[in-house]
Tab-separated table of C-alpha atoms and ligand atoms in Angstrom:
chain	number	residue	atom	x	y	z
A	112	MET	CA	-39.840	-300.536	67.693
A	113	ALA	CA	-41.009	-298.620	64.624
A	114	ARG	CA	-38.967	-299.058	61.466
A	115	LEU	CA	-37.670	-295.898	59.807
A	116	VAL	CA	-37.983	-295.644	56.029
A	117	ILE	CA	-35.890	-292.892	54.470
A	118	VAL	CA	-36.507	-291.812	50.889
A	119	SER	CA	-34.183	-289.522	48.946
A	120	ASN	CA	-33.324	-288.959	45.322
A	121	ARG	CA	-29.910	-290.640	45.631
A	122	VAL	CA	-29.029	-293.480	47.959
A	123	ALA	CA	-25.476	-293.934	49.227
A	124	VAL	CA	-25.114	-297.727	49.598
A	125	PRO	CA	-22.069	-298.489	51.759
A	126	GLU	CA	-19.571	-301.046	50.533
A	127	GLU	CA	-19.696	-304.540	52.013
A	128	ASN	CA	-16.808	-303.734	54.335
A	129	GLY	CA	-19.050	-301.075	55.905
A	130	LYS	CA	-17.203	-298.135	54.334
A	131	SER	CA	-19.494	-295.364	53.227
A	132	VAL	CA	-19.089	-294.476	49.545
A	133	ALA	CA	-20.377	-290.940	49.902
A	134	ALA	CA	-19.721	-288.858	52.993
A	135	GLY	CA	-21.808	-285.886	51.848
A	136	GLY	CA	-24.264	-283.971	54.030
A	137	LEU	CA	-27.285	-286.194	53.423
A	138	ALA	CA	-25.397	-289.487	53.883
A	139	VAL	CA	-24.097	-288.318	57.276
A	140	ALA	CA	-27.566	-287.143	58.287
A	141	VAL	CA	-29.241	-290.402	57.281
A	142	LYS	CA	-26.606	-292.484	59.052
A	143	GLU	CA	-27.329	-290.493	62.204
A	144	ALA	CA	-31.085	-291.070	61.884
A	145	PHE	CA	-30.527	-294.836	61.613
A	146	THR	CA	-28.533	-295.016	64.861
A	147	SER	CA	-31.747	-295.348	66.844
A	148	TYR	CA	-33.911	-297.187	64.304
A	149	GLU	CA	-33.800	-300.261	62.110
A	150	GLY	CA	-34.432	-299.062	58.661
A	151	LEU	CA	-34.836	-299.007	54.955
A	152	TRP	CA	-33.328	-296.393	52.628
A	153	PHE	CA	-35.074	-296.097	49.273
A	154	GLY	CA	-34.178	-294.080	46.167
A	155	TRP	CA	-32.278	-293.850	42.893
A	156	SER	CA	-29.187	-296.046	42.486
A	157	GLY	CA	-27.373	-293.343	40.496
A	158	LYS	CA	-27.508	-295.581	37.374
A	159	VAL	CA	-29.178	-294.611	34.103
A	160	VAL	CA	-30.228	-297.625	31.989
A	161	GLU	CA	-32.598	-298.342	29.089
A	162	ASP	CA	-35.875	-299.929	30.325
A	163	PRO	CA	-35.167	-299.951	34.072
A	164	SER	CA	-37.047	-302.464	36.184
A	165	GLU	CA	-39.721	-301.076	38.523
A	166	GLU	CA	-38.673	-303.675	41.097
A	167	PRO	CA	-36.067	-302.190	43.422
A	168	GLU	CA	-32.815	-304.011	44.023
A	169	LEU	CA	-32.600	-304.908	47.717
A	170	ILE	CA	-29.237	-304.803	49.472
A	171	ASP	CA	-28.782	-305.746	53.136
A	172	ARG	CA	-26.113	-304.023	55.206
A	173	GLY	CA	-26.553	-304.790	58.910
A	174	ARG	CA	-29.596	-303.148	60.427
A	175	VAL	CA	-30.276	-301.049	57.343
A	176	GLN	CA	-31.706	-302.385	54.108
A	177	TYR	CA	-31.184	-300.420	50.887
A	178	ALA	CA	-33.736	-300.482	48.059
A	179	VAL	CA	-32.579	-298.824	44.861
A	180	VAL	CA	-34.099	-298.294	41.431
A	181	ASP	CA	-32.467	-297.178	38.182
A	182	LEU	CA	-33.707	-294.327	35.974
A	183	SER	CA	-34.211	-294.354	32.196
A	184	PRO	CA	-32.401	-291.676	30.128
A	185	GLN	CA	-35.756	-289.886	29.699
A	186	ASP	CA	-36.478	-290.004	33.469
A	187	HIS	CA	-33.047	-288.640	34.210
A	188	ARG	CA	-33.418	-285.838	31.652
A	189	GLU	CA	-36.943	-284.774	32.629
A	190	TYR	CA	-37.238	-285.524	36.344
A	191	TYR	CA	-33.686	-284.904	37.561
A	192	SER	CA	-31.825	-282.550	35.213
A	193	GLY	CA	-35.033	-280.953	33.960
A	194	PHE	CA	-37.740	-280.204	36.489
A	195	ALA	CA	-35.780	-280.707	39.722
A	196	ASN	CA	-32.576	-278.942	38.711
A	197	ARG	CA	-33.653	-276.448	36.026
A	198	ALA	CA	-37.028	-275.375	37.441
A	199	LEU	CA	-37.281	-276.086	41.190
A	200	TRP	CA	-33.643	-275.463	42.168
A	201	PRO	CA	-33.304	-271.981	40.590
A	202	ILE	CA	-36.781	-270.833	41.683
A	203	MET	CA	-36.261	-272.036	45.267
A	204	HIS	CA	-32.960	-270.051	45.223
A	205	TYR	CA	-34.672	-266.871	43.964
A	206	ARG	CA	-33.038	-267.086	40.523
A	207	LEU	CA	-36.074	-266.512	38.321
A	208	GLY	CA	-33.906	-265.666	35.302
A	209	LEU	CA	-32.250	-269.094	35.427
A	210	GLY	CA	-35.452	-271.116	35.790
A	211	SER	CA	-36.734	-272.968	32.754
A	212	PHE	CA	-40.098	-274.703	32.933
A	213	SER	CA	-41.182	-277.347	30.455
A	214	ARG	CA	-44.406	-279.337	30.537
A	215	SER	CA	-42.651	-282.529	29.494
A	216	ASP	CA	-40.068	-282.140	32.293
A	217	TYR	CA	-42.880	-281.674	34.798
A	218	ALA	CA	-44.684	-284.756	33.440
A	219	GLY	CA	-41.413	-286.700	33.873
A	220	TYR	CA	-41.090	-285.418	37.461
A	221	GLN	CA	-44.605	-286.607	38.283
A	222	ARG	CA	-44.007	-289.932	36.512
A	223	VAL	CA	-40.846	-290.736	38.473
A	224	ASN	CA	-42.532	-289.805	41.757
A	225	ARG	CA	-45.393	-292.154	40.840
A	226	THR	CA	-42.995	-294.972	39.914
A	227	PHE	CA	-41.036	-294.473	43.160
A	228	ALA	CA	-44.280	-294.563	45.160
A	229	ARG	CA	-45.440	-297.796	43.484
A	230	ALA	CA	-42.114	-299.497	44.136
A	231	LEU	CA	-41.896	-298.208	47.706
A	232	ALA	CA	-45.523	-298.951	48.699
A	233	LYS	CA	-44.858	-302.693	48.354
A	234	LEU	CA	-42.090	-302.451	50.947
A	235	ILE	CA	-44.008	-300.459	53.572
A	236	GLU	CA	-45.151	-302.190	56.765
A	237	PRO	CA	-48.013	-300.868	58.929
A	238	ASP	CA	-45.815	-299.501	61.759
A	239	ASP	CA	-43.194	-297.812	59.574
A	240	ILE	CA	-42.554	-294.101	59.786
A	241	ILE	CA	-41.502	-292.563	56.503
A	242	TRP	CA	-39.076	-289.646	56.104
A	243	VAL	CA	-38.753	-288.151	52.624
A	244	HIS	CA	-35.885	-285.801	51.701
A	245	ASP	CA	-35.721	-282.837	49.403
A	246	TYR	CA	-37.241	-281.109	46.438
A	247	HIS	CA	-37.002	-284.006	43.982
A	248	LEU	CA	-39.800	-285.728	45.871
A	249	LEU	CA	-42.381	-283.059	46.732
A	250	PRO	CA	-45.346	-285.107	45.338
A	251	LEU	CA	-44.282	-288.458	46.857
A	252	ALA	CA	-46.648	-288.336	49.845
A	253	SER	CA	-49.644	-287.678	47.574
A	254	GLU	CA	-48.670	-290.618	45.404
A	255	LEU	CA	-48.271	-292.867	48.451
A	256	ARG	CA	-51.589	-291.700	49.936
A	257	GLY	CA	-53.234	-292.502	46.588
A	258	LEU	CA	-51.970	-296.080	47.017
A	259	GLY	CA	-53.557	-296.323	50.468
A	260	ILE	CA	-50.433	-295.689	52.576
A	261	ALA	CA	-51.671	-294.095	55.828
A	262	ASN	CA	-48.372	-294.222	57.788
A	263	PRO	CA	-46.888	-291.000	59.196
A	264	ILE	CA	-44.920	-289.355	56.392
A	265	GLY	CA	-42.518	-286.483	57.054
A	266	TYR	CA	-40.656	-284.327	54.569
A	267	PHE	CA	-37.456	-282.336	55.038
A	268	HIS	CA	-36.662	-279.573	52.560
A	269	HIS	CA	-32.893	-278.971	52.454
A	270	ILE	CA	-33.019	-275.799	50.344
A	271	PRO	CA	-34.772	-272.436	50.865
A	272	TRP	CA	-38.533	-272.037	50.533
A	273	PRO	CA	-38.921	-268.702	48.730
A	274	ALA	CA	-41.502	-265.952	49.149
A	275	ALA	CA	-44.879	-266.750	47.556
A	276	ASP	CA	-44.427	-264.268	44.693
A	277	VAL	CA	-41.292	-266.140	43.667
A	278	PHE	CA	-42.606	-269.691	44.148
A	279	ASN	CA	-45.870	-268.915	42.358
A	280	THR	CA	-44.009	-268.065	39.134
A	281	LEU	CA	-43.644	-271.827	38.644
A	282	PRO	CA	-46.476	-272.960	36.386
A	283	ALA	CA	-46.909	-276.090	38.557
A	284	SER	CA	-46.920	-274.172	41.860
A	285	GLY	CA	-50.568	-274.837	42.833
A	286	ASP	CA	-50.196	-278.535	42.121
A	287	LEU	CA	-47.019	-278.775	44.179
A	288	LEU	CA	-48.545	-276.912	47.126
A	289	ARG	CA	-51.561	-279.220	47.172
A	290	GLY	CA	-49.226	-282.217	47.085
A	291	ILE	CA	-46.983	-281.083	49.913
A	292	ALA	CA	-49.974	-280.775	52.220
A	293	ASP	CA	-50.231	-284.596	52.166
A	294	TYR	CA	-47.182	-284.819	54.436
A	295	ASP	CA	-47.908	-285.017	58.162
A	296	LEU	CA	-44.820	-283.000	59.053
A	297	ILE	CA	-42.888	-280.590	56.837
A	298	GLY	CA	-39.431	-279.597	58.083
A	299	LEU	CA	-37.667	-276.523	56.758
A	300	GLN	CA	-34.254	-275.097	57.613
A	301	THR	CA	-35.281	-271.718	59.090
A	302	ASP	CA	-38.241	-269.757	60.456
A	303	PRO	CA	-38.413	-267.448	57.402
A	304	ASP	CA	-38.777	-270.589	55.226
A	305	VAL	CA	-41.608	-271.758	57.502
A	306	HIS	CA	-43.258	-268.365	57.187
A	307	ASN	CA	-42.993	-268.383	53.377
A	308	LEU	CA	-44.514	-271.825	52.917
A	309	SER	CA	-47.248	-271.338	55.528
A	310	ARG	CA	-48.313	-267.975	54.017
A	311	ASN	CA	-48.359	-269.519	50.587
A	312	LEU	CA	-50.633	-272.379	51.725
A	313	ILE	CA	-52.928	-269.953	53.547
A	314	ASP	CA	-53.197	-267.540	50.609
A	315	GLU	CA	-53.347	-270.014	47.730
A	316	LEU	CA	-55.183	-273.001	49.224
A	317	ARG	CA	-57.145	-271.247	51.984
A	318	ALA	CA	-55.346	-273.368	54.588
A	319	ILE	CA	-56.555	-272.705	58.148
A	320	PRO	CA	-53.874	-272.100	60.810
A	321	LEU	CA	-54.520	-274.257	63.900
A	322	GLY	CA	-51.673	-272.905	66.046
A	323	GLY	CA	-48.280	-274.430	66.879
A	324	GLY	CA	-47.329	-274.649	63.200
A	325	SER	CA	-50.305	-276.872	62.302
A	326	LEU	CA	-52.513	-276.081	59.323
A	327	MET	CA	-55.713	-277.624	58.022
A	328	VAL	CA	-55.401	-277.947	54.243
A	329	ASP	CA	-58.286	-279.447	52.275
A	330	GLY	CA	-59.539	-281.310	55.357
A	331	ARG	CA	-56.089	-282.748	56.244
A	332	ARG	CA	-53.855	-281.620	59.057
A	333	THR	CA	-50.191	-280.909	58.412
A	334	ARG	CA	-47.513	-279.296	60.568
A	335	ILE	CA	-44.714	-277.005	59.392
A	336	ARG	CA	-41.658	-276.362	61.577
A	337	SER	CA	-38.024	-275.370	61.271
A	338	PHE	CA	-35.335	-277.967	62.031
A	339	PRO	CA	-31.927	-276.445	61.187
A	340	ILE	CA	-29.668	-279.276	60.061
A	341	GLY	CA	-26.395	-279.743	61.945
A	342	ILE	CA	-23.132	-281.594	61.370
A	343	ASP	CA	-21.344	-284.525	62.971
A	344	VAL	CA	-19.396	-282.263	65.331
A	345	ALA	CA	-17.455	-284.975	67.166
A	346	GLY	CA	-16.368	-286.687	63.920
A	347	PHE	CA	-15.398	-283.456	62.211
A	348	LYS	CA	-13.466	-282.139	65.200
A	349	GLU	CA	-11.507	-285.350	65.453
A	350	ALA	CA	-10.705	-285.229	61.731
A	351	ALA	CA	-9.463	-281.637	62.081
A	352	GLU	CA	-7.318	-282.518	65.105
A	353	ASN	CA	-5.643	-285.419	63.303
A	354	ALA	CA	-5.277	-283.684	59.948
A	355	GLY	CA	-1.781	-282.375	60.694
A	356	ALA	CA	-0.462	-285.809	59.752
A	357	ASN	CA	-2.066	-285.679	56.304
A	358	LYS	CA	0.354	-285.099	53.409
A	359	THR	CA	-1.858	-282.678	51.417
A	360	VAL	CA	-2.554	-280.594	54.531
A	361	ARG	CA	1.111	-280.593	55.603
A	362	GLU	CA	2.367	-279.589	52.175
A	363	THR	CA	-0.278	-276.868	51.796
A	364	MET	CA	0.750	-275.386	55.144
A	365	ALA	CA	4.436	-275.583	54.279
A	366	GLY	CA	3.742	-273.906	50.926
A	367	LEU	CA	2.036	-270.991	52.637
A	368	ARG	CA	5.134	-270.054	54.644
A	369	THR	CA	4.076	-266.797	56.351
A	370	ARG	CA	1.110	-266.168	54.059
A	371	LYS	CA	-2.415	-266.170	55.444
A	372	LEU	CA	-4.984	-268.486	53.905
A	373	LEU	CA	-8.554	-267.626	52.901
A	374	ILE	CA	-10.637	-270.715	52.096
A	375	GLY	CA	-13.861	-271.375	50.181
A	376	VAL	CA	-15.374	-274.859	49.705
A	377	ASP	CA	-18.500	-275.253	47.598
A	378	ARG	CA	-20.037	-277.487	44.968
A	379	LEU	CA	-19.820	-275.596	41.687
A	380	ASP	CA	-23.307	-274.077	41.818
A	381	TYR	CA	-24.536	-270.577	41.011
A	382	SER	CA	-26.303	-270.409	44.397
A	383	LYS	CA	-22.903	-270.485	46.148
A	384	GLY	CA	-21.663	-267.147	44.791
A	385	VAL	CA	-18.200	-268.337	43.701
A	386	PRO	CA	-17.465	-265.781	40.912
A	387	GLU	CA	-18.958	-262.993	43.039
A	388	ARG	CA	-16.654	-264.037	45.912
A	389	MET	CA	-13.618	-264.007	43.618
A	390	GLU	CA	-14.483	-260.493	42.567
A	391	ALA	CA	-14.712	-259.482	46.215
A	392	VAL	CA	-11.231	-260.948	46.794
A	393	ASP	CA	-10.009	-258.994	43.750
A	394	ARG	CA	-11.537	-255.867	45.301
A	395	PHE	CA	-9.757	-256.645	48.577
A	396	PHE	CA	-6.376	-256.816	46.823
A	397	ALA	CA	-7.158	-253.614	44.880
A	398	SER	CA	-7.824	-251.656	48.063
A	399	ASN	CA	-5.126	-253.387	50.160
A	400	PRO	CA	-2.099	-253.535	47.866
A	401	ASP	CA	0.194	-254.111	50.865
A	402	GLN	CA	-1.546	-257.474	51.363
A	403	ARG	CA	-0.614	-258.767	47.903
A	404	CYS	CA	1.820	-261.655	48.311
A	405	ASN	CA	0.763	-261.959	51.990
A	406	VAL	CA	-2.589	-263.642	51.431
A	407	VAL	CA	-3.661	-266.636	49.323
A	408	TYR	CA	-7.246	-267.596	48.551
A	409	LEU	CA	-7.871	-271.328	48.067
A	410	GLN	CA	-11.189	-272.206	46.447
A	411	ILE	CA	-12.118	-275.931	46.359
A	412	THR	CA	-15.038	-276.448	44.017
A	413	PRO	CA	-15.927	-279.965	42.855
A	414	LYS	CA	-18.059	-279.858	39.721
A	415	SER	CA	-21.717	-280.796	39.973
A	416	ARG	CA	-24.689	-281.254	37.608
A	417	THR	CA	-22.442	-280.943	34.583
A	418	GLU	CA	-25.261	-282.059	32.255
A	419	VAL	CA	-27.242	-278.897	33.097
A	420	PRO	CA	-26.285	-276.031	30.693
A	421	GLU	CA	-26.350	-273.307	33.392
A	422	TYR	CA	-23.631	-275.214	35.287
A	423	GLU	CA	-21.418	-275.476	32.197
A	424	GLU	CA	-21.820	-271.737	31.723
A	425	LEU	CA	-20.897	-271.106	35.366
A	426	SER	CA	-17.815	-273.286	35.017
A	427	ARG	CA	-16.629	-271.147	32.072
A	428	GLU	CA	-17.363	-267.948	34.001
A	429	VAL	CA	-15.358	-269.070	37.033
A	430	ASN	CA	-12.420	-270.203	34.859
A	431	GLU	CA	-12.358	-266.811	33.175
A	432	THR	CA	-12.616	-264.886	36.426
A	433	VAL	CA	-9.757	-266.866	38.017
A	434	GLY	CA	-7.635	-266.420	34.894
A	435	GLU	CA	-8.235	-262.683	34.738
A	436	ILE	CA	-7.526	-262.031	38.425
A	437	ASN	CA	-4.444	-264.252	38.568
A	438	GLY	CA	-3.170	-262.815	35.290
A	439	ALA	CA	-3.628	-259.219	36.410
A	440	LEU	CA	-2.361	-259.536	39.998
A	441	GLY	CA	-0.099	-262.595	40.102
A	442	GLU	CA	3.676	-262.530	40.427
A	443	PRO	CA	6.196	-265.241	39.585
A	444	ASN	CA	6.244	-266.188	43.281
A	445	TRP	CA	2.562	-265.552	44.122
A	446	THR	CA	-0.752	-266.753	42.702
A	447	PRO	CA	-3.618	-264.926	44.457
A	448	ILE	CA	-6.343	-267.510	43.750
A	449	GLN	CA	-5.702	-271.236	43.881
A	450	TYR	CA	-8.708	-272.831	42.252
A	451	VAL	CA	-9.191	-276.616	42.298
A	452	THR	CA	-12.156	-278.592	40.997
A	453	LYS	CA	-11.125	-281.893	42.566
A	454	ALA	CA	-13.058	-283.290	45.568
A	455	TYR	CA	-10.893	-283.949	48.634
A	456	PRO	CA	-11.517	-286.495	51.403
A	457	ARG	CA	-13.301	-284.983	54.405
A	458	PRO	CA	-10.270	-285.262	56.734
A	459	VAL	CA	-8.228	-283.190	54.249
A	460	LEU	CA	-10.966	-280.554	54.102
A	461	ALA	CA	-11.056	-280.464	57.893
A	462	GLY	CA	-7.294	-279.835	58.024
A	463	LEU	CA	-7.439	-277.113	55.379
A	464	TYR	CA	-10.271	-275.336	57.237
A	465	ARG	CA	-8.126	-275.410	60.345
A	466	ALA	CA	-5.159	-273.964	58.489
A	467	ALA	CA	-7.232	-271.080	57.073
A	468	ARG	CA	-7.313	-267.752	58.890
A	469	VAL	CA	-10.585	-266.842	57.159
A	470	GLY	CA	-13.494	-269.029	55.974
A	471	LEU	CA	-15.388	-267.426	53.093
A	472	VAL	CA	-18.956	-268.710	52.896
A	473	THR	CA	-20.853	-266.234	50.762
A	474	PRO	CA	-23.746	-267.948	48.942
A	475	MET	CA	-26.284	-265.746	47.184
A	476	ARG	CA	-28.931	-268.013	48.832
A	477	ASP	CA	-28.539	-271.273	50.736
A	478	GLY	CA	-30.939	-273.475	52.685
A	479	MET	CA	-28.388	-273.911	55.491
A	480	ASN	CA	-24.740	-274.330	54.371
A	481	LEU	CA	-22.781	-276.982	56.187
A	482	VAL	CA	-19.378	-275.612	55.187
A	483	ALA	CA	-19.911	-272.633	57.526
A	484	LYS	CA	-20.521	-275.053	60.411
A	485	GLU	CA	-17.602	-277.312	59.475
A	486	TYR	CA	-15.238	-274.320	59.340
A	487	ILE	CA	-16.215	-273.266	62.878
A	488	VAL	CA	-15.870	-276.765	64.312
A	489	ALA	CA	-12.449	-277.289	62.693
A	490	GLN	CA	-10.838	-274.283	64.445
A	491	THR	CA	-8.507	-274.444	67.460
A	492	ALA	CA	-9.787	-272.931	70.716
A	493	ASP	CA	-6.733	-270.742	71.358
A	494	ASP	CA	-6.294	-269.298	67.863
A	495	PRO	CA	-9.505	-269.639	65.846
A	496	GLY	CA	-10.018	-268.217	62.373
A	497	VAL	CA	-12.831	-265.890	61.335
A	498	LEU	CA	-15.947	-266.843	59.402
A	499	VAL	CA	-17.246	-264.401	56.779
A	500	LEU	CA	-20.815	-265.541	56.166
A	501	SER	CA	-23.592	-264.505	53.802
A	502	LYS	CA	-26.703	-263.257	55.541
A	503	PHE	CA	-28.667	-265.192	52.892
A	504	ALA	CA	-27.420	-268.581	54.143
A	505	GLY	CA	-29.749	-270.332	56.594
A	506	ALA	CA	-26.666	-270.917	58.787
A	507	SER	CA	-26.411	-267.167	59.491
A	508	ARG	CA	-29.320	-267.487	61.928
A	509	GLN	CA	-27.349	-269.852	64.176
A	510	LEU	CA	-24.008	-268.103	63.595
A	511	PRO	CA	-24.718	-264.412	64.235
A	512	GLU	CA	-21.217	-263.861	65.692
A	513	ALA	CA	-19.670	-264.437	62.252
A	514	LEU	CA	-18.957	-261.392	60.053
A	515	LEU	CA	-22.298	-261.337	58.241
A	516	VAL	CA	-22.218	-259.855	54.744
A	517	ASN	CA	-24.373	-259.148	51.719
A	518	PRO	CA	-22.763	-261.300	48.991
A	519	TYR	CA	-24.148	-259.007	46.273
A	520	ASP	CA	-21.972	-256.186	47.628
A	521	ARG	CA	-18.355	-256.944	46.747
A	522	PHE	CA	-17.136	-253.843	48.598
A	523	GLU	CA	-18.769	-255.068	51.806
A	524	VAL	CA	-17.284	-258.563	51.398
A	525	ALA	CA	-13.826	-257.076	50.650
A	526	GLU	CA	-14.077	-254.957	53.790
A	527	ALA	CA	-15.090	-258.016	55.847
A	528	ILE	CA	-12.038	-259.911	54.553
A	529	ARG	CA	-9.844	-257.060	55.742
A	530	THR	CA	-11.590	-256.949	59.148
A	531	ALA	CA	-11.180	-260.731	59.489
A	532	LEU	CA	-7.469	-260.657	58.624
A	533	TYR	CA	-6.736	-257.891	61.146
A	534	MET	CA	-9.027	-259.127	63.914
A	535	PRO	CA	-7.207	-259.452	67.252
A	536	ARG	CA	-7.022	-262.912	68.803
A	537	GLY	CA	-9.216	-261.926	71.778
A	538	GLU	CA	-12.087	-260.885	69.534
A	539	ARG	CA	-11.674	-263.993	67.369
A	540	ILE	CA	-12.020	-266.214	70.445
A	541	GLU	CA	-14.967	-264.183	71.754
A	542	ARG	CA	-16.871	-264.599	68.494
A	543	TRP	CA	-15.939	-268.230	67.918
A	544	LYS	CA	-16.772	-269.646	71.367
A	545	PRO	CA	-20.575	-269.169	71.341
A	546	MET	CA	-20.688	-270.450	67.770
A	547	VAL	CA	-18.837	-273.687	68.465
A	548	GLU	CA	-20.929	-274.251	71.587
A	549	ARG	CA	-24.138	-273.818	69.592
A	550	MET	CA	-22.890	-276.135	66.825
A	551	THR	CA	-22.049	-278.769	69.432
A	552	ARG	CA	-25.515	-278.571	71.013
A	553	GLU	CA	-27.376	-278.351	67.713
A	554	ASP	CA	-25.559	-281.101	65.850
A	555	VAL	CA	-26.862	-283.596	63.297
A	556	ASP	CA	-28.058	-285.994	65.965
A	557	TRP	CA	-30.117	-283.202	67.643
A	558	TRP	CA	-31.631	-282.388	64.249
A	559	ALA	CA	-32.611	-285.977	63.373
A	560	ARG	CA	-33.964	-286.682	66.859
A	561	ASN	CA	-36.100	-283.531	66.899
A	562	PHE	CA	-37.611	-284.253	63.523
A	563	LEU	CA	-38.320	-287.909	64.217
A	564	THR	CA	-39.765	-287.267	67.677
A	565	ASP	CA	-42.140	-284.769	66.156
A	566	LEU	CA	-43.116	-287.161	63.381
A	567	GLU	CA	-43.564	-290.070	65.807
A	568	ASN	CA	-45.976	-287.936	67.838
A	569	PHE	CA	-48.385	-288.212	64.955
A	570	ARG	CA	-49.018	-291.776	66.045
A	571	THR	CA	-50.449	-290.576	69.292
A	572	VAL	CA	-52.943	-288.141	67.770
A	573	GLU	CA	-56.115	-288.963	65.905
A	574	ARG	CA	-55.141	-288.893	62.226
A	575	GLU	CA	-57.464	-287.867	59.424
A	576	PRO	CA	-58.072	-290.491	56.738
A	577	PRO	CA	-56.127	-290.040	53.492
A	578	ARG	CA	-57.867	-287.951	50.844
A	579	ALA	CA	-59.708	-289.952	48.204
B	133	GDG	C1	-28.020	-278.843	50.433
B	133	GDG	C2	-28.410	-277.368	50.637
B	133	GDG	C3	-27.852	-277.589	53.070
B	133	GDG	C4	-17.729	-279.925	49.436
B	133	GDG	N1	-16.608	-280.126	48.721
B	133	GDG	C5	-16.102	-281.296	49.129
B	133	GDG	C6	-16.963	-281.837	50.093
B	133	GDG	N2	-17.954	-280.960	50.266
B	133	GDG	C7	-19.013	-281.134	51.276
B	133	GDG	C8	-18.921	-280.046	52.330
B	133	GDG	C9	-20.318	-280.089	52.919
B	133	GDG	C10	-21.168	-280.521	51.711
B	133	GDG	O1	-20.284	-281.028	50.719
B	133	GDG	C11	-21.898	-279.341	51.086
B	133	GDG	O2	-22.914	-278.937	51.933
B	133	GDG	P1	-23.702	-277.578	51.716
B	133	GDG	O3	-24.525	-277.363	52.926
B	133	GDG	O4	-22.741	-276.474	51.436
B	133	GDG	O5	-24.495	-277.718	50.390
B	133	GDG	P2	-25.420	-278.521	49.337
B	133	GDG	O6	-24.679	-279.625	48.714
B	133	GDG	O7	-25.889	-277.468	48.413
B	133	GDG	O8	-26.644	-279.119	50.189
B	133	GDG	C12	-27.636	-276.758	51.800
B	133	GDG	C13	-27.561	-279.065	52.796
B	133	GDG	O9	-28.328	-279.539	51.674
B	133	GDG	C14	-27.918	-279.937	54.007
B	133	GDG	O10	-29.259	-279.777	54.359
B	133	GDG	O11	-26.957	-277.126	54.064
B	133	GDG	O12	-28.097	-275.430	52.037
B	133	GDG	O13	-28.174	-276.622	49.440
B	133	GDG	O14	-20.444	-281.066	53.905
B	133	GDG	O15	-17.903	-280.361	53.240
B	133	GDG	N3	-16.774	-283.009	50.710
B	133	GDG	C15	-15.649	-283.697	50.353
B	133	GDG	N4	-14.761	-283.245	49.416
B	133	GDG	C16	-14.944	-282.044	48.784
B	133	GDG	O16	-14.108	-281.647	47.957
B	133	GDG	N5	-15.414	-284.873	50.948
């Protein structure tokens, strides 16, 4: 059987007792992919050290081997915080004003991709299939091809692929497009993402469409398709069902008394629209004064990328917004917004989703958004809550029965909150049922299987030699 090699920026090495240290989206997805393959997971250890070794540290855990490398402070600054998170992330999320391009950051990005490729190439066996994840590693296939690696290499892009006019503002855009064409299969979250990248390759690199998502780019064939990522539905459902016993969940529910709960769960990131959402909630209370004291909005927002200045700025903005709204509207016995920056265990999140009458998922742009899917799966069949979902989240394409909103329009979001709170039970069930059925069919296992089957098929077709 072929061995699966997964490459991602960060690697979540489980503890020796088999417990997973990180239960985030990617870790769950990778675990799922390894259920039907023996494998290797390669990437950054999460450690920053002076003079890191190029030799990866190898850690065996059952049928999966982990190979991790450390980064130097300069690598971390240029590759990770710099090019990946201050240039690619904002541009891919249509935030041109927040993008900052520096030649030295881009050189660091290329250097780390080259170092990763050199370290990884030594571990590759002839029958391996390689699956690379996310925007930190766009040039990795080119680097591997340059070292003579001819194995099938697939890439999955977890975030949006923007329209060409947006992507091409990046000074390195041409370089990156040429590099991505060295993957055999490129997976994106949605069909509009597929359209954007394909058009860009056709217009900029004169790629020739071959039908069925395949393109000939510079004499090499690549295939671009959408594979919307799903969640571990069975695991999440079980967690939600058992969450009643959890102390945090129980106490939160008791504290609500008769009040209705609105919930938002997001990493602190400007793509998620947290301050904009708070202003929409403020708007809701302004136009529905009778609902003051009857509704509480809980926003769980663990901090992320704190070393990036735009995230520090966002943190200040959210703190101010919460303070202003709570100060202006709050009463001694009622705080409209409960804002916490602590991360909670997944079972607690599942219980809180279930306790919430409304799930607020209103990113300004999002590749998919797993919180929307988790909220749906956590609901009870006889009394489900209502999802208010941004039409700019990839998830909106699979969840059209949610209340879809434009997150830039706080009046529209405020109106949707009102509609959700007053929605009769029959309509809530009618909207929820097709969504939960779709999430169950199109879960994380379906996603990983589809991608890997497609990538494996490359073995059966005549493959072009790597470019010189
Ligand atoms: C990227 C794309 C795409 C959040 N707070 C806590 C916690 N979380 C978990 C959520 C969810 C995950 O983190 C976040 O997933 P998202 O999909 O919202 O977002 P990104 O991190 O931006 O991920 C995104 C995803 O990749 C997958 O392809 O959907 O569009 O941007 O699972 O539950 N988990 C725990 N405690 C918290 O406090 N345990």
